[in-house]
Coordinates of C-alpha atoms in Angstrom, one line a residue:
Chain A
M7 CA 185.0 -190.3 -62.1
S8 CA 184.5 -192.3 -59.0
E9 CA 186.2 -195.6 -59.0
E10 CA 184.0 -197.3 -56.5
L11 CA 180.1 -197.1 -56.8
K12 CA 177.7 -198.2 -54.2
L13 CA 174.5 -200.0 -55.1
L14 CA 171.8 -201.5 -53.0
F15 CA 169.6 -204.6 -53.4
A16 CA 166.4 -204.2 -51.6
G17 CA 163.2 -206.2 -51.4
A18 CA 161.2 -208.5 -49.3
M19 CA 162.5 -211.5 -47.4
G20 CA 163.1 -214.4 -49.8
A21 CA 163.1 -212.1 -52.9
G22 CA 166.7 -213.1 -53.6
K23 CA 168.9 -210.3 -52.5
T24 CA 171.5 -212.5 -50.9
T25 CA 171.3 -214.9 -54.0
A26 CA 171.7 -211.9 -56.3
I27 CA 174.8 -210.7 -54.7
R28 CA 176.3 -214.3 -54.4
A29 CA 175.6 -214.7 -58.1
I30 CA 177.9 -211.9 -59.2
S31 CA 180.2 -211.0 -56.4
E32 CA 183.8 -211.6 -57.2
I33 CA 184.8 -211.9 -53.5
A34 CA 183.3 -214.1 -50.9
P35 CA 180.1 -212.2 -50.0
I36 CA 179.9 -210.9 -46.4
T37 CA 176.6 -212.0 -44.9
T38 CA 174.8 -211.7 -41.6
E39 CA 172.3 -214.5 -41.7
A40 CA 170.4 -215.8 -38.6
A41 CA 168.0 -218.6 -38.1
N42 CA 164.5 -217.6 -39.5
S43 CA 162.1 -217.8 -36.5
D44 CA 159.0 -216.8 -38.7
H45 CA 158.2 -219.4 -41.4
T46 CA 154.8 -217.7 -41.8
E47 CA 156.4 -214.9 -43.8
C48 CA 158.9 -217.1 -45.7
N49 CA 159.7 -220.7 -45.5
K50 CA 163.5 -220.5 -45.4
E51 CA 165.9 -221.7 -42.8
E52 CA 168.0 -218.5 -42.5
T53 CA 167.4 -214.8 -43.2
T54 CA 169.7 -211.6 -43.5
V55 CA 169.5 -209.6 -40.3
A56 CA 171.8 -206.8 -41.0
M57 CA 173.4 -206.7 -44.5
D58 CA 175.1 -208.5 -47.4
Y59 CA 178.1 -207.3 -49.0
G60 CA 179.8 -208.2 -52.4
E61 CA 182.0 -206.6 -55.0
I62 CA 182.2 -206.7 -58.7
T63 CA 184.7 -204.9 -61.0
L64 CA 183.5 -203.6 -64.3
A65 CA 185.5 -204.0 -67.5
T66 CA 186.4 -200.3 -67.1
G67 CA 188.2 -201.0 -63.8
E68 CA 185.4 -199.3 -61.7
K69 CA 184.4 -201.4 -58.6
L70 CA 180.7 -201.8 -57.7
R71 CA 180.1 -202.2 -53.9
L72 CA 177.0 -204.2 -53.5
Y73 CA 174.9 -203.9 -50.3
G74 CA 171.9 -206.1 -49.6
T75 CA 169.4 -205.0 -47.1
P76 CA 167.5 -207.2 -44.7
G77 CA 164.0 -207.5 -46.1
Q78 CA 161.6 -207.5 -43.1
A79 CA 160.0 -204.3 -42.2
R80 CA 161.3 -204.5 -38.6
F81 CA 164.7 -204.0 -40.1
Q82 CA 163.7 -200.7 -41.8
F83 CA 166.2 -198.9 -39.4
M84 CA 169.0 -200.5 -41.5
W85 CA 167.7 -199.3 -44.9
P86 CA 168.7 -195.7 -44.6
I87 CA 171.9 -196.6 -43.0
L88 CA 172.8 -198.8 -46.0
A89 CA 171.3 -196.4 -48.5
T90 CA 173.8 -193.6 -47.5
G91 CA 176.0 -192.9 -50.4
A92 CA 174.2 -195.4 -52.6
L93 CA 173.9 -194.3 -56.2
G94 CA 171.1 -196.7 -57.1
V95 CA 168.8 -199.6 -55.8
V96 CA 167.8 -202.8 -57.4
I97 CA 164.4 -203.6 -55.9
L98 CA 163.6 -207.4 -56.1
I99 CA 160.0 -208.4 -56.0
D100 CA 159.0 -212.1 -55.3
N101 CA 155.8 -212.6 -57.4
S102 CA 154.8 -215.7 -55.3
R103 CA 154.3 -213.6 -52.3
P104 CA 150.7 -212.7 -51.2
D105 CA 150.7 -209.0 -52.4
P106 CA 153.7 -208.3 -54.6
L107 CA 152.3 -204.9 -55.7
A108 CA 152.1 -203.8 -52.1
D109 CA 155.8 -205.0 -51.6
L110 CA 156.7 -202.9 -54.5
E111 CA 155.0 -199.9 -52.9
L112 CA 156.8 -200.4 -49.6
Y113 CA 160.2 -200.6 -51.1
L114 CA 159.6 -197.9 -53.6
D115 CA 158.5 -195.6 -50.7
A116 CA 161.5 -196.5 -48.7
F117 CA 164.0 -195.8 -51.5
R118 CA 161.7 -193.0 -53.0
A119 CA 164.7 -190.5 -53.3
L120 CA 166.6 -192.9 -55.5
A121 CA 163.6 -194.0 -57.5
D122 CA 162.6 -190.3 -58.2
G123 CA 165.9 -189.8 -59.6
G124 CA 165.6 -192.7 -61.9
A125 CA 168.3 -194.5 -59.9
A126 CA 166.3 -197.7 -59.5
V127 CA 165.3 -200.9 -61.4
V128 CA 162.7 -203.4 -60.4
G129 CA 163.3 -207.1 -60.9
V130 CA 160.4 -209.3 -60.6
G131 CA 161.1 -213.0 -59.8
R132 CA 159.4 -216.3 -59.8
M133 CA 157.2 -215.1 -62.8
D134 CA 157.3 -218.7 -64.2
R135 CA 155.4 -220.1 -61.3
C136 CA 153.3 -217.0 -60.5
P137 CA 152.8 -215.0 -63.7
Q138 CA 150.4 -212.6 -62.0
P139 CA 150.7 -209.7 -61.4
S140 CA 152.0 -209.2 -64.8
L141 CA 154.8 -206.7 -65.8
E142 CA 152.0 -204.5 -67.2
A143 CA 150.4 -204.5 -63.7
Y144 CA 153.6 -203.3 -62.2
A145 CA 154.0 -200.7 -64.8
E146 CA 150.5 -199.4 -64.1
R147 CA 151.2 -199.2 -60.4
L148 CA 154.5 -197.4 -61.0
A149 CA 152.6 -194.9 -63.3
A150 CA 150.0 -194.5 -60.5
L151 CA 152.8 -193.7 -58.1
D152 CA 154.3 -191.3 -60.6
V153 CA 157.5 -193.3 -60.7
V154 CA 159.4 -194.1 -63.9
V155 CA 161.8 -196.9 -63.4
P156 CA 162.4 -200.0 -65.5
I157 CA 160.6 -203.3 -64.6
V158 CA 162.3 -206.5 -65.7
P159 CA 161.6 -210.3 -65.1
A160 CA 164.7 -211.7 -63.2
D161 CA 166.0 -215.1 -62.0
V162 CA 168.5 -213.9 -59.5
R163 CA 170.2 -217.3 -59.4
R164 CA 171.4 -216.6 -62.9
R165 CA 174.5 -214.3 -63.0
D166 CA 173.7 -212.9 -66.5
E167 CA 170.2 -211.9 -65.3
V168 CA 171.6 -210.0 -62.3
L169 CA 174.2 -208.3 -64.4
T170 CA 171.5 -207.3 -67.0
M171 CA 169.7 -205.6 -64.1
L172 CA 172.8 -203.7 -63.0
E173 CA 173.4 -202.8 -66.7
I174 CA 169.9 -201.3 -66.9
L175 CA 170.4 -199.6 -63.7
L176 CA 173.8 -198.0 -64.6
Q177 CA 172.3 -196.9 -68.0
Q178 CA 169.5 -195.3 -65.9
L179 CA 172.1 -193.5 -63.8
E180 CA 173.9 -192.3 -66.8
A181 CA 170.7 -190.5 -67.9
T182 CA 169.9 -188.8 -64.7
W183 CA 170.9 -185.4 -63.3
A184 CA 171.7 -187.0 -59.9
Y185 CA 174.1 -189.4 -61.4
D186 CA 175.8 -186.5 -63.4
E187 CA 176.1 -184.5 -60.2
A188 CA 177.5 -187.3 -58.2
I189 CA 179.8 -188.7 -60.8
G190 CA 180.5 -185.9 -63.2
D191 CA 181.4 -187.5 -66.5
G192 CA 179.1 -190.6 -66.4
L193 CA 179.8 -194.2 -67.0
S194 CA 179.8 -194.5 -70.7
G195 CA 181.2 -197.7 -71.8
H196 CA 181.1 -199.4 -68.4
G197 CA 180.7 -202.8 -70.1
L198 CA 179.1 -204.6 -67.3
M199 CA 178.5 -207.8 -69.2
G200 CA 182.3 -208.0 -69.5
A201 CA 182.6 -207.7 -65.7
H202 CA 185.3 -209.8 -64.0
P203 CA 185.6 -212.6 -63.5
Chain B
M255 CA 161.9 -222.0 -33.6
N256 CA 159.0 -219.7 -34.3
A257 CA 158.8 -217.1 -31.7
R258 CA 155.0 -217.0 -32.0
A259 CA 155.0 -220.6 -31.0
I260 CA 157.0 -220.6 -27.8
A261 CA 154.9 -222.1 -25.1
P262 CA 153.5 -219.8 -22.4
D263 CA 155.4 -221.4 -19.6
V264 CA 158.6 -220.9 -21.5
I265 CA 157.8 -217.2 -22.2
A266 CA 157.0 -216.9 -18.5
A267 CA 160.4 -218.4 -17.6
F268 CA 162.2 -216.1 -20.0
D269 CA 160.2 -213.1 -18.6
E270 CA 161.3 -214.0 -15.1
E271 CA 165.0 -214.2 -16.0
I272 CA 164.8 -210.8 -17.7
R273 CA 162.9 -209.3 -14.7
K274 CA 165.7 -210.8 -12.3
L275 CA 168.5 -209.3 -14.6
H276 CA 166.7 -205.8 -14.6
A277 CA 166.3 -205.9 -10.8
R278 CA 169.6 -207.2 -9.6
V279 CA 171.9 -204.5 -11.2
A280 CA 171.2 -201.0 -9.9
G281 CA 172.1 -199.1 -13.1
V282 CA 170.2 -201.3 -15.5
I283 CA 167.3 -199.6 -17.1
G284 CA 166.3 -202.2 -19.8
C285 CA 166.7 -205.8 -20.7
V286 CA 165.7 -207.4 -23.9
L287 CA 165.6 -211.0 -25.2
A288 CA 165.1 -211.5 -28.8
T289 CA 165.4 -214.0 -31.5
T290 CA 168.6 -213.8 -33.5
D291 CA 166.5 -212.6 -36.5
G292 CA 165.3 -209.6 -34.5
R293 CA 161.9 -210.6 -33.0
R294 CA 161.0 -209.6 -29.4
V295 CA 160.7 -212.6 -26.9
S296 CA 160.7 -210.7 -23.7
A297 CA 161.6 -207.2 -22.6
V298 CA 161.6 -204.8 -19.6
V299 CA 162.4 -201.2 -20.6
D300 CA 162.2 -198.3 -18.4
N301 CA 162.6 -195.5 -20.8
E302 CA 160.7 -194.7 -24.0
A303 CA 162.7 -197.2 -26.3
D304 CA 160.5 -199.5 -28.2
P305 CA 161.3 -203.0 -27.2
Q306 CA 160.1 -204.2 -30.6
R307 CA 162.6 -201.9 -32.5
V308 CA 165.3 -202.6 -30.0
S309 CA 164.8 -206.3 -30.6
A310 CA 165.4 -206.1 -34.3
M311 CA 168.5 -203.8 -33.7
V312 CA 169.9 -206.3 -31.2
G313 CA 169.7 -209.2 -33.7
S314 CA 171.3 -206.9 -36.4
I315 CA 174.2 -205.5 -34.2
V316 CA 175.0 -208.9 -32.8
A317 CA 175.2 -210.3 -36.3
L318 CA 177.4 -207.5 -37.4
G319 CA 179.7 -207.7 -34.4
E320 CA 180.1 -211.5 -35.1
T321 CA 180.6 -210.9 -38.8
I322 CA 183.4 -208.2 -38.2
G323 CA 184.9 -210.6 -35.6
R324 CA 185.2 -213.3 -38.2
E325 CA 186.4 -210.9 -40.8
V326 CA 189.3 -209.6 -38.8
M327 CA 190.0 -213.2 -37.4
I328 CA 189.7 -212.5 -33.7
G329 CA 187.7 -215.6 -33.0
R330 CA 184.1 -216.0 -31.7
T331 CA 182.6 -212.7 -30.5
Q332 CA 181.7 -212.8 -26.9
F333 CA 179.7 -209.7 -26.6
V334 CA 179.0 -206.4 -28.4
A335 CA 179.1 -203.1 -26.4
V336 CA 177.8 -199.7 -27.4
S337 CA 179.0 -196.9 -25.2
A338 CA 177.2 -193.6 -25.4
V339 CA 177.1 -190.2 -23.5
D340 CA 174.3 -191.2 -21.3
G341 CA 174.7 -195.0 -21.0
M342 CA 175.7 -198.1 -22.5
I343 CA 174.1 -201.2 -24.0
L344 CA 175.7 -204.7 -23.9
L345 CA 174.7 -207.4 -26.4
Q346 CA 175.5 -211.1 -26.4
R347 CA 174.3 -214.3 -27.8
V348 CA 172.4 -216.8 -25.6
P349 CA 174.8 -219.8 -25.4
A350 CA 172.3 -222.5 -26.1
K351 CA 172.8 -225.5 -28.2
R352 CA 171.2 -223.7 -31.2
D353 CA 172.0 -220.1 -31.9
L354 CA 168.4 -218.7 -31.7
L355 CA 168.4 -215.9 -29.1
V356 CA 170.3 -212.8 -28.1
V357 CA 170.1 -210.7 -25.0
G358 CA 170.7 -207.0 -24.6
T359 CA 171.2 -205.0 -21.4
L360 CA 170.7 -201.3 -21.3
A361 CA 172.4 -199.4 -18.4
R362 CA 173.1 -196.0 -17.2
R363 CA 176.5 -194.2 -17.8
H364 CA 178.3 -195.1 -14.6
T365 CA 177.2 -198.7 -14.3
N366 CA 180.3 -201.0 -14.0
L367 CA 180.9 -202.9 -17.2
G368 CA 182.3 -205.8 -15.5
I369 CA 179.3 -206.4 -13.4
L370 CA 177.1 -205.8 -16.3
L371 CA 178.9 -208.3 -18.3
H372 CA 178.7 -210.8 -15.5
E373 CA 175.1 -210.3 -14.9
T374 CA 174.1 -210.4 -18.5
G375 CA 176.0 -213.6 -18.8
I376 CA 174.1 -215.2 -15.9
A377 CA 170.9 -214.2 -17.6
A378 CA 172.0 -215.5 -21.0
E379 CA 173.0 -218.8 -19.4
A380 CA 169.7 -219.2 -17.7
A381 CA 167.9 -218.4 -21.0
A382 CA 170.1 -220.9 -22.7
R383 CA 169.0 -223.6 -20.2
I384 CA 165.3 -222.7 -20.6
L385 CA 165.7 -222.9 -24.4
D386 CA 167.5 -226.1 -24.3
D387 CA 165.0 -227.6 -22.0
W388 CA 162.1 -226.5 -24.2
L389 CA 163.6 -227.6 -27.5
G390 CA 164.6 -230.9 -25.9
R391 CA 161.0 -231.3 -24.4
D392 CA 159.6 -230.8 -27.9
L393 CA 161.8 -233.8 -29.1
Q394 CA 160.4 -236.1 -26.5
P395 CA 157.6 -238.6 -27.5
A396 CA 154.2 -237.5 -26.4

């Protein structure tokens, strides 16, 4: 069994990738933020331009290496670089963006190889303020794309909700051929909710 | 700063500095001025490289270079260089009051690195003055 597993956080600018990694990382996250020069896309002061990095150790002693991608399409060249060797991806969707279903399609397409292997989970944020599209609408879109991955509402500021997404993703991974091939004996009893610290 | 909102005369001044950098070093085959978050501001590229994509990469690589510099505690990164079989690219931040721009210079293989560094630095300082003047101008009462 591998003792270090690489997972990705992907999604649009402002979807919460950096926040999610900060919420759970047991080391000071490595970030590459620069001043945001495009407030039409997202009204925040800084944006990730290369990658985020954090780590979390499972109760079993396995270490998850967490990589966050830059969200804007112009940084697509970074996505396959960061995806190399990744076992799964958490796709974060911001439901307050103009067309979150299109965002879903963009990031699913970018990480299709992982999604097709069941190595993906979709977390939808800001549903409290923007309840539409509903989770059912996401499920319908995924079905239309012939993709079967879990969809969950997620507030990435909350550590427990980020861990829940990872728990779901790891359970997905256990159930896939790709994961069995890569890891061999699976991750039974990984106990994410008991992650350190 | 929103790159879409840079005044035309400021863009023209940046364009002039990028053109001058491109012209004054024989081996230089491309120059790009980009925002630190990877958006093109000004570019002259002789080969088929896409300035828009290069601008995004310049922003990422400078950020990565600075991040690893901090991580290994070697102080503030001065420049990032990529040396390849057929050329090199030199990347550095524009030393303005606000960290908003980066400049990249693409050169042929045998171009002298010292000269490239010097000339890229001159262009970066010129861009810094233009940026500082523009941001200061915006702060002046109408």
